mmCIF file of C-alpha atoms in Angstrom:
data_model
loop_
_atom_site.group_PDB
_atom_site.id
_atom_site.type_symbol
_atom_site.label_atom_id
_atom_site.label_comp_id
_atom_site.label_asym_id
_atom_site.label_seq_id
_atom_site.Cartn_x
_atom_site.Cartn_y
_atom_site.Cartn_z
ATOM 1 C CA MET A 1 107.930 64.258 138.915
ATOM 2 C CA ASN A 2 104.686 62.198 137.984
ATOM 3 C CA GLN A 3 104.641 58.855 137.311
ATOM 4 C CA PRO A 4 105.464 56.769 134.527
ATOM 5 C CA LEU A 5 102.394 55.877 132.528
ATOM 6 C CA PRO A 6 101.439 51.978 132.312
ATOM 7 C CA VAL A 7 102.234 50.071 129.068
ATOM 8 C CA ILE A 8 99.989 48.008 127.214
ATOM 9 C CA TRP A 9 101.227 45.747 125.253
ATOM 10 C CA HIS A 10 99.790 43.548 121.706
ATOM 11 C CA GLU A 11 101.210 41.091 120.214
ATOM 12 C CA THR A 12 100.170 42.227 116.533
ATOM 13 C CA ILE A 13 98.086 45.448 115.527
ATOM 14 C CA ASP A 14 97.963 47.719 112.772
ATOM 15 C CA SER A 15 99.685 50.487 113.933
ATOM 16 C CA THR A 16 100.117 52.015 117.600
ATOM 17 C CA ASN A 17 99.014 55.150 116.485
ATOM 18 C CA VAL A 18 96.260 54.212 114.757
ATOM 19 C CA HIS A 19 94.974 52.209 117.334
ATOM 20 C CA ALA A 20 95.796 55.145 119.871
ATOM 21 C CA LYS A 21 94.115 57.452 117.546
ATOM 22 C CA ARG A 22 90.564 55.322 117.472
ATOM 23 C CA LEU A 23 90.714 55.024 121.375
ATOM 24 C CA ALA A 24 90.568 59.157 121.587
ATOM 25 C CA GLN A 25 88.436 59.663 119.196
ATOM 26 C CA ALA A 26 85.547 57.571 120.576
ATOM 27 C CA GLY A 27 85.615 59.341 123.958
ATOM 28 C CA ARG A 28 87.472 59.325 127.553
ATOM 29 C CA PHE A 29 90.493 57.454 127.324
ATOM 30 C CA PRO A 30 93.697 56.932 130.500
ATOM 31 C CA GLU A 31 96.458 57.964 129.657
ATOM 32 C CA HIS A 32 99.193 54.832 128.814
ATOM 33 C CA TRP A 33 101.426 53.593 126.259
ATOM 34 C CA ILE A 34 100.280 51.072 123.528
ATOM 35 C CA ALA A 35 103.118 48.975 122.359
ATOM 36 C CA ALA A 36 103.205 45.889 120.070
ATOM 37 C CA HIS A 37 105.931 43.351 119.264
ATOM 38 C CA ARG A 38 104.779 43.529 115.471
ATOM 39 C CA GLN A 39 102.553 46.071 113.158
ATOM 40 C CA THR A 40 101.147 45.168 110.308
ATOM 41 C CA ALA A 41 100.769 48.902 108.628
ATOM 42 C CA GLY A 42 103.081 51.109 110.529
ATOM 43 C CA ARG A 43 103.355 54.697 109.391
ATOM 44 C CA GLY A 44 106.010 57.134 109.584
ATOM 45 C CA ARG A 45 105.828 61.334 108.983
ATOM 46 C CA LEU A 46 103.906 62.345 105.607
ATOM 47 C CA GLY A 47 102.449 58.792 105.515
ATOM 48 C CA ARG A 48 105.348 57.104 104.618
ATOM 49 C CA SER A 49 105.267 53.398 105.798
ATOM 50 C CA TRP A 50 107.296 51.987 108.839
ATOM 51 C CA GLU A 51 108.847 48.581 108.755
ATOM 52 C CA SER A 52 107.917 46.568 111.714
ATOM 53 C CA PRO A 53 109.891 43.520 112.212
ATOM 54 C CA THR A 54 110.372 41.662 115.713
ATOM 55 C CA GLY A 55 112.872 42.751 118.242
ATOM 56 C CA ASN A 56 112.253 46.544 117.812
ATOM 57 C CA VAL A 57 110.135 49.204 119.361
ATOM 58 C CA TYR A 58 106.572 50.541 117.990
ATOM 59 C CA ALA A 59 104.929 52.250 120.808
ATOM 60 C CA THR A 60 102.527 55.353 121.084
ATOM 61 C CA ALA A 61 102.136 57.505 124.468
ATOM 62 C CA LEU A 62 98.190 57.881 124.548
ATOM 63 C CA ILE A 63 98.017 61.590 126.673
ATOM 64 C CA SER A 64 95.862 64.580 127.730
ATOM 65 C CA VAL A 65 97.346 67.455 126.642
ATOM 66 C CA PRO A 66 96.384 70.190 129.035
ATOM 67 C CA GLY A 67 97.564 73.001 127.253
ATOM 68 C CA GLY A 68 95.996 72.315 123.882
ATOM 69 C CA VAL A 69 97.813 73.026 120.685
ATOM 70 C CA SER A 70 100.498 74.634 121.862
ATOM 71 C CA ASP A 71 101.693 71.822 123.964
ATOM 72 C CA ALA A 72 101.098 69.477 121.812
ATOM 73 C CA LEU A 73 103.741 70.898 119.004
ATOM 74 C CA ARG A 74 106.573 70.776 121.552
ATOM 75 C CA LEU A 75 106.263 67.302 121.811
ATOM 76 C CA PRO A 76 108.013 65.919 119.235
ATOM 77 C CA PHE A 77 111.042 67.678 120.473
ATOM 78 C CA ALA A 78 110.384 65.855 124.470
ATOM 79 C CA ALA A 79 109.983 62.781 122.320
ATOM 80 C CA ALA A 80 113.179 63.487 120.587
ATOM 81 C CA LEU A 81 115.323 63.799 123.572
ATOM 82 C CA ALA A 82 113.620 61.157 125.138
ATOM 83 C CA VAL A 83 114.554 58.595 122.421
ATOM 84 C CA HIS A 84 118.263 60.171 122.597
ATOM 85 C CA ASP A 85 118.564 59.640 126.523
ATOM 86 C CA THR A 86 117.438 56.186 126.074
ATOM 87 C CA ILE A 87 119.692 55.352 123.226
ATOM 88 C CA GLU A 88 122.957 56.757 124.913
ATOM 89 C CA ALA A 89 121.842 54.812 128.133
ATOM 90 C CA PHE A 90 122.332 51.868 126.208
ATOM 91 C CA ALA A 91 125.379 52.735 123.613
ATOM 92 C CA PRO A 92 127.225 55.956 125.317
ATOM 93 C CA ASP A 93 130.057 55.861 123.053
ATOM 94 C CA ALA A 94 127.523 56.077 120.014
ATOM 95 C CA ASP A 95 127.677 58.710 117.726
ATOM 96 C CA LEU A 96 124.063 60.601 118.154
ATOM 97 C CA GLY A 97 122.409 63.255 116.365
ATOM 98 C CA LEU A 98 118.802 64.698 116.044
ATOM 99 C CA LYS A 99 117.487 65.769 112.716
ATOM 100 C CA TRP A 100 114.786 67.733 112.891
ATOM 101 C CA PRO A 101 112.085 67.493 113.559
ATOM 102 C CA ASN A 102 111.719 64.232 114.246
ATOM 103 C CA ASP A 103 114.318 61.682 113.387
ATOM 104 C CA VAL A 104 117.155 60.402 115.584
ATOM 105 C CA ARG A 105 120.117 59.027 114.194
ATOM 106 C CA CYS A 106 123.838 57.710 114.835
ATOM 107 C CA LYS A 107 126.330 58.633 111.976
ATOM 108 C CA GLY A 108 123.803 60.135 109.703
ATOM 109 C CA ALA A 109 121.819 56.606 109.480
ATOM 110 C CA LYS A 110 118.235 56.673 110.929
ATOM 111 C CA LEU A 111 117.663 54.936 114.182
ATOM 112 C CA SER A 112 114.662 55.832 115.633
ATOM 113 C CA GLY A 113 111.390 57.859 113.850
ATOM 114 C CA ILE A 114 108.590 59.677 115.774
ATOM 115 C CA LEU A 115 104.889 60.446 114.342
ATOM 116 C CA VAL A 116 103.093 62.891 116.612
ATOM 117 C CA GLU A 117 99.329 63.484 116.255
ATOM 118 C CA SER A 118 96.872 65.440 118.170
ATOM 119 C CA GLY A 119 93.306 66.399 118.150
ATOM 120 C CA SER A 120 90.151 67.425 120.150
ATOM 121 C CA GLY A 121 87.476 66.062 121.498
ATOM 122 C CA ASP A 122 84.649 66.332 124.206
ATOM 123 C CA THR A 123 87.332 66.148 126.657
ATOM 124 C CA GLY A 124 89.823 68.850 125.366
ATOM 125 C CA THR A 125 93.177 68.568 123.533
ATOM 126 C CA TRP A 126 94.800 64.551 123.347
ATOM 127 C CA ALA A 127 98.286 63.863 121.400
ATOM 128 C CA ALA A 128 99.400 60.550 119.998
ATOM 129 C CA VAL A 129 103.214 60.022 120.467
ATOM 130 C CA GLY A 130 104.624 57.494 118.622
ATOM 131 C CA VAL A 131 108.131 56.291 118.898
ATOM 132 C CA GLY A 132 110.054 53.493 116.854
ATOM 133 C CA ILE A 133 113.412 52.326 117.523
ATOM 134 C CA ASN A 134 115.427 49.782 115.541
ATOM 135 C CA VAL A 135 116.720 47.917 118.332
ATOM 136 C CA ALA A 136 117.587 43.969 116.627
ATOM 137 C CA SER A 137 117.415 45.140 113.270
ATOM 138 C CA ALA A 138 117.095 47.928 110.560
ATOM 139 C CA PRO A 139 114.570 48.128 107.869
ATOM 140 C CA LYS A 140 116.265 48.210 104.573
ATOM 141 C CA SER A 141 113.087 50.143 102.255
ATOM 142 C CA VAL A 142 113.411 53.806 103.974
ATOM 143 C CA GLU A 143 113.742 56.648 102.097
ATOM 144 C CA GLN A 144 117.393 56.902 103.946
ATOM 145 C CA THR A 145 119.997 54.801 105.739
ATOM 146 C CA ALA A 146 119.090 53.311 108.669
ATOM 147 C CA THR A 147 121.031 51.737 111.801
ATOM 148 C CA CYS A 148 119.673 49.470 114.678
ATOM 149 C CA LEU A 149 121.040 49.070 118.537
ATOM 150 C CA ALA A 150 122.171 46.183 117.756
ATOM 151 C CA GLU A 151 124.710 47.606 114.999
ATOM 152 C CA ILE A 152 126.174 50.676 117.258
ATOM 153 C CA SER A 153 126.375 49.094 120.432
ATOM 154 C CA ASP A 154 129.702 47.547 122.366
ATOM 155 C CA GLY A 155 127.727 45.667 124.701
ATOM 156 C CA PRO A 156 124.895 43.330 125.078
ATOM 157 C CA VAL A 157 121.783 44.124 123.131
ATOM 158 C CA PRO A 158 118.849 44.573 125.535
ATOM 159 C CA GLY A 159 115.195 43.473 124.622
ATOM 160 C CA ALA A 160 112.574 45.949 123.257
ATOM 161 C CA ASP A 161 111.107 45.767 126.353
ATOM 162 C CA LEU A 162 113.648 46.806 128.241
ATOM 163 C CA VAL A 163 114.337 49.611 125.811
ATOM 164 C CA LEU A 164 110.697 50.880 125.999
ATOM 165 C CA GLU A 165 110.664 50.729 130.236
ATOM 166 C CA ALA A 166 113.465 53.316 129.850
ATOM 167 C CA LEU A 167 111.974 55.254 127.313
ATOM 168 C CA VAL A 168 108.714 55.399 129.152
ATOM 169 C CA GLU A 169 110.509 56.790 132.094
ATOM 170 C CA THR A 170 113.125 59.675 129.949
ATOM 171 C CA PHE A 171 109.650 60.387 128.187
ATOM 172 C CA GLU A 172 108.235 61.565 131.416
ATOM 173 C CA GLN A 173 111.088 64.007 132.051
ATOM 174 C CA ARG A 174 111.389 65.211 128.750
ATOM 175 C CA LYS A 175 107.593 65.850 128.605
ATOM 176 C CA SER A 176 107.454 67.813 132.066
ATOM 177 C CA GLN A 177 110.549 69.919 130.771
ATOM 178 C CA ALA A 178 108.540 70.700 127.684
ATOM 179 C CA TRP A 179 105.757 71.436 128.610
ATOM 180 C CA ASN A 180 107.299 73.928 131.646
ATOM 181 C CA ASP A 181 110.540 75.114 130.562
ATOM 182 C CA PHE A 182 110.592 74.942 126.365
ATOM 183 C CA ALA A 183 113.329 77.208 126.211
ATOM 184 C CA ARG A 184 115.643 74.559 127.664
ATOM 185 C CA THR A 185 114.017 71.587 125.928
ATOM 186 C CA ARG A 186 114.762 73.863 122.563
ATOM 187 C CA HIS A 187 118.232 74.447 123.717
ATOM 188 C CA ASP A 188 119.135 70.468 124.752
ATOM 189 C CA TRP A 189 117.461 69.586 121.725
ATOM 190 C CA SER A 190 119.924 72.648 119.459
ATOM 191 C CA GLU A 191 122.744 70.969 121.685
ATOM 192 C CA ARG A 192 121.927 67.345 120.247
ATOM 193 C CA ALA A 193 121.682 68.594 116.485
ATOM 194 C CA GLU A 194 122.716 67.089 113.373
ATOM 195 C CA GLY A 195 124.442 69.979 111.459
ATOM 196 C CA ARG A 196 124.612 72.884 114.018
ATOM 197 C CA ASN A 197 127.993 73.782 113.231
ATOM 198 C CA GLY A 198 127.031 73.069 109.738
ATOM 199 C CA LEU A 199 125.027 73.855 106.759
ATOM 200 C CA VAL A 200 121.823 72.344 106.389
ATOM 201 C CA LYS A 201 119.351 72.010 103.551
ATOM 202 C CA ALA A 202 115.520 72.247 103.723
ATOM 203 C CA VAL A 203 112.960 71.698 101.262
ATOM 204 C CA VAL A 204 109.730 73.092 101.566
ATOM 205 C CA GLY A 205 107.102 72.301 98.516
ATOM 206 C CA ASP A 206 109.278 73.525 95.400
ATOM 207 C CA ARG A 207 111.245 75.539 97.492
ATOM 208 C CA VAL A 208 114.605 75.076 98.523
ATOM 209 C CA PHE A 209 116.503 76.771 101.295
ATOM 210 C CA GLU A 210 120.259 76.423 102.276
ATOM 211 C CA GLY A 211 122.270 77.866 105.737
ATOM 212 C CA SER A 212 123.441 77.932 108.649
ATOM 213 C CA PHE A 213 121.855 75.916 111.327
ATOM 214 C CA ALA A 214 120.901 78.808 113.775
ATOM 215 C CA GLY A 215 119.001 76.771 116.534
ATOM 216 C CA LEU A 216 115.021 76.348 117.043
ATOM 217 C CA ALA A 217 112.375 79.401 117.194
ATOM 218 C CA ASN A 218 110.109 79.821 120.358
ATOM 219 C CA ASP A 219 107.717 77.283 118.658
ATOM 220 C CA GLY A 220 110.328 74.874 117.635
ATOM 221 C CA GLY A 221 110.767 75.965 113.838
ATOM 222 C CA LEU A 222 114.501 75.533 112.753
ATOM 223 C CA MET A 223 116.034 78.682 111.930
ATOM 224 C CA LEU A 224 118.136 79.026 108.959
ATOM 225 C CA ASP A 225 120.906 81.282 108.538
ATOM 226 C CA LEU A 226 120.970 82.018 104.563
ATOM 227 C CA PRO A 227 124.308 83.421 103.027
ATOM 228 C CA CYS A 228 122.052 86.402 101.671
ATOM 229 C CA GLY A 229 122.141 87.625 105.214
ATOM 230 C CA THR A 230 118.602 87.003 106.116
ATOM 231 C CA ARG A 231 117.224 83.946 108.837
ATOM 232 C CA GLU A 232 114.669 81.469 107.500
ATOM 233 C CA THR A 233 112.459 79.630 109.680
ATOM 234 C CA ILE A 234 111.273 76.584 108.593
ATOM 235 C CA ARG A 235 108.241 75.051 109.957
ATOM 236 C CA ALA A 236 107.567 71.970 107.503
ATOM 237 C CA GLY A 237 109.685 70.035 105.031
ATOM 238 C CA ASP A 238 112.621 67.692 104.635
ATOM 239 C CA VAL A 239 116.063 68.671 106.223
ATOM 240 C CA GLU A 240 119.043 67.381 105.405
ATOM 241 C CA LEU A 241 122.988 68.452 106.413
ATOM 242 C CA VAL A 242 125.040 69.696 103.380
ATOM 243 C CA ARG A 243 127.717 66.707 102.886
ATOM 244 C CA ARG A 244 130.791 68.675 101.216
ATOM 245 C CA VAL A 245 133.480 67.014 99.153
#
């Protein structure tokens, strides 16, 4: 297995993903993690802001992607599994689930968000794999209920640096798996997915699909079996569990 990448810490930064993109777009770069104790302009998926109080993990892995765009598309699933593995190590009894395409949740509350951005330059394809993990506190002004490791763990709460240290190792393992055996990555992700035994609603633009979770397609799209008997594959959109009352 490849050695985990080094971590460069910043006290305050605008956004670890933005900084990673600046480095990548400037030309050659060393593969490494960019971490910050605090962000002033944290971002989530679809341009949403991400609150960044001190005590949580804000980090981005800046890496080269030898396999090009197809391999870059596998990274959100590798990162989600790596976060799941990491949180499980500190809170083994927590009821964790993966929400397609890029959240890790506990009992439906957001614990972690992932933002993967990629591009190409003279040195080939690069990816900025951004990960935010609520460790000490949970933001309040987000689009869904949030929680943090401090709330779900029965034991001592580790510092953000220790959580990131564990994540760096698990990400290296899951990244290698995704690039060499994506079928296994899809299986592992599906086994931990929210909604794998129930109904899921996907909103894609002005269209709404509701169906049974049927796993991940070969490219990572979310497959839903619709009541009409057809299967729809979702590759972009907002997804939620359908809770019956």
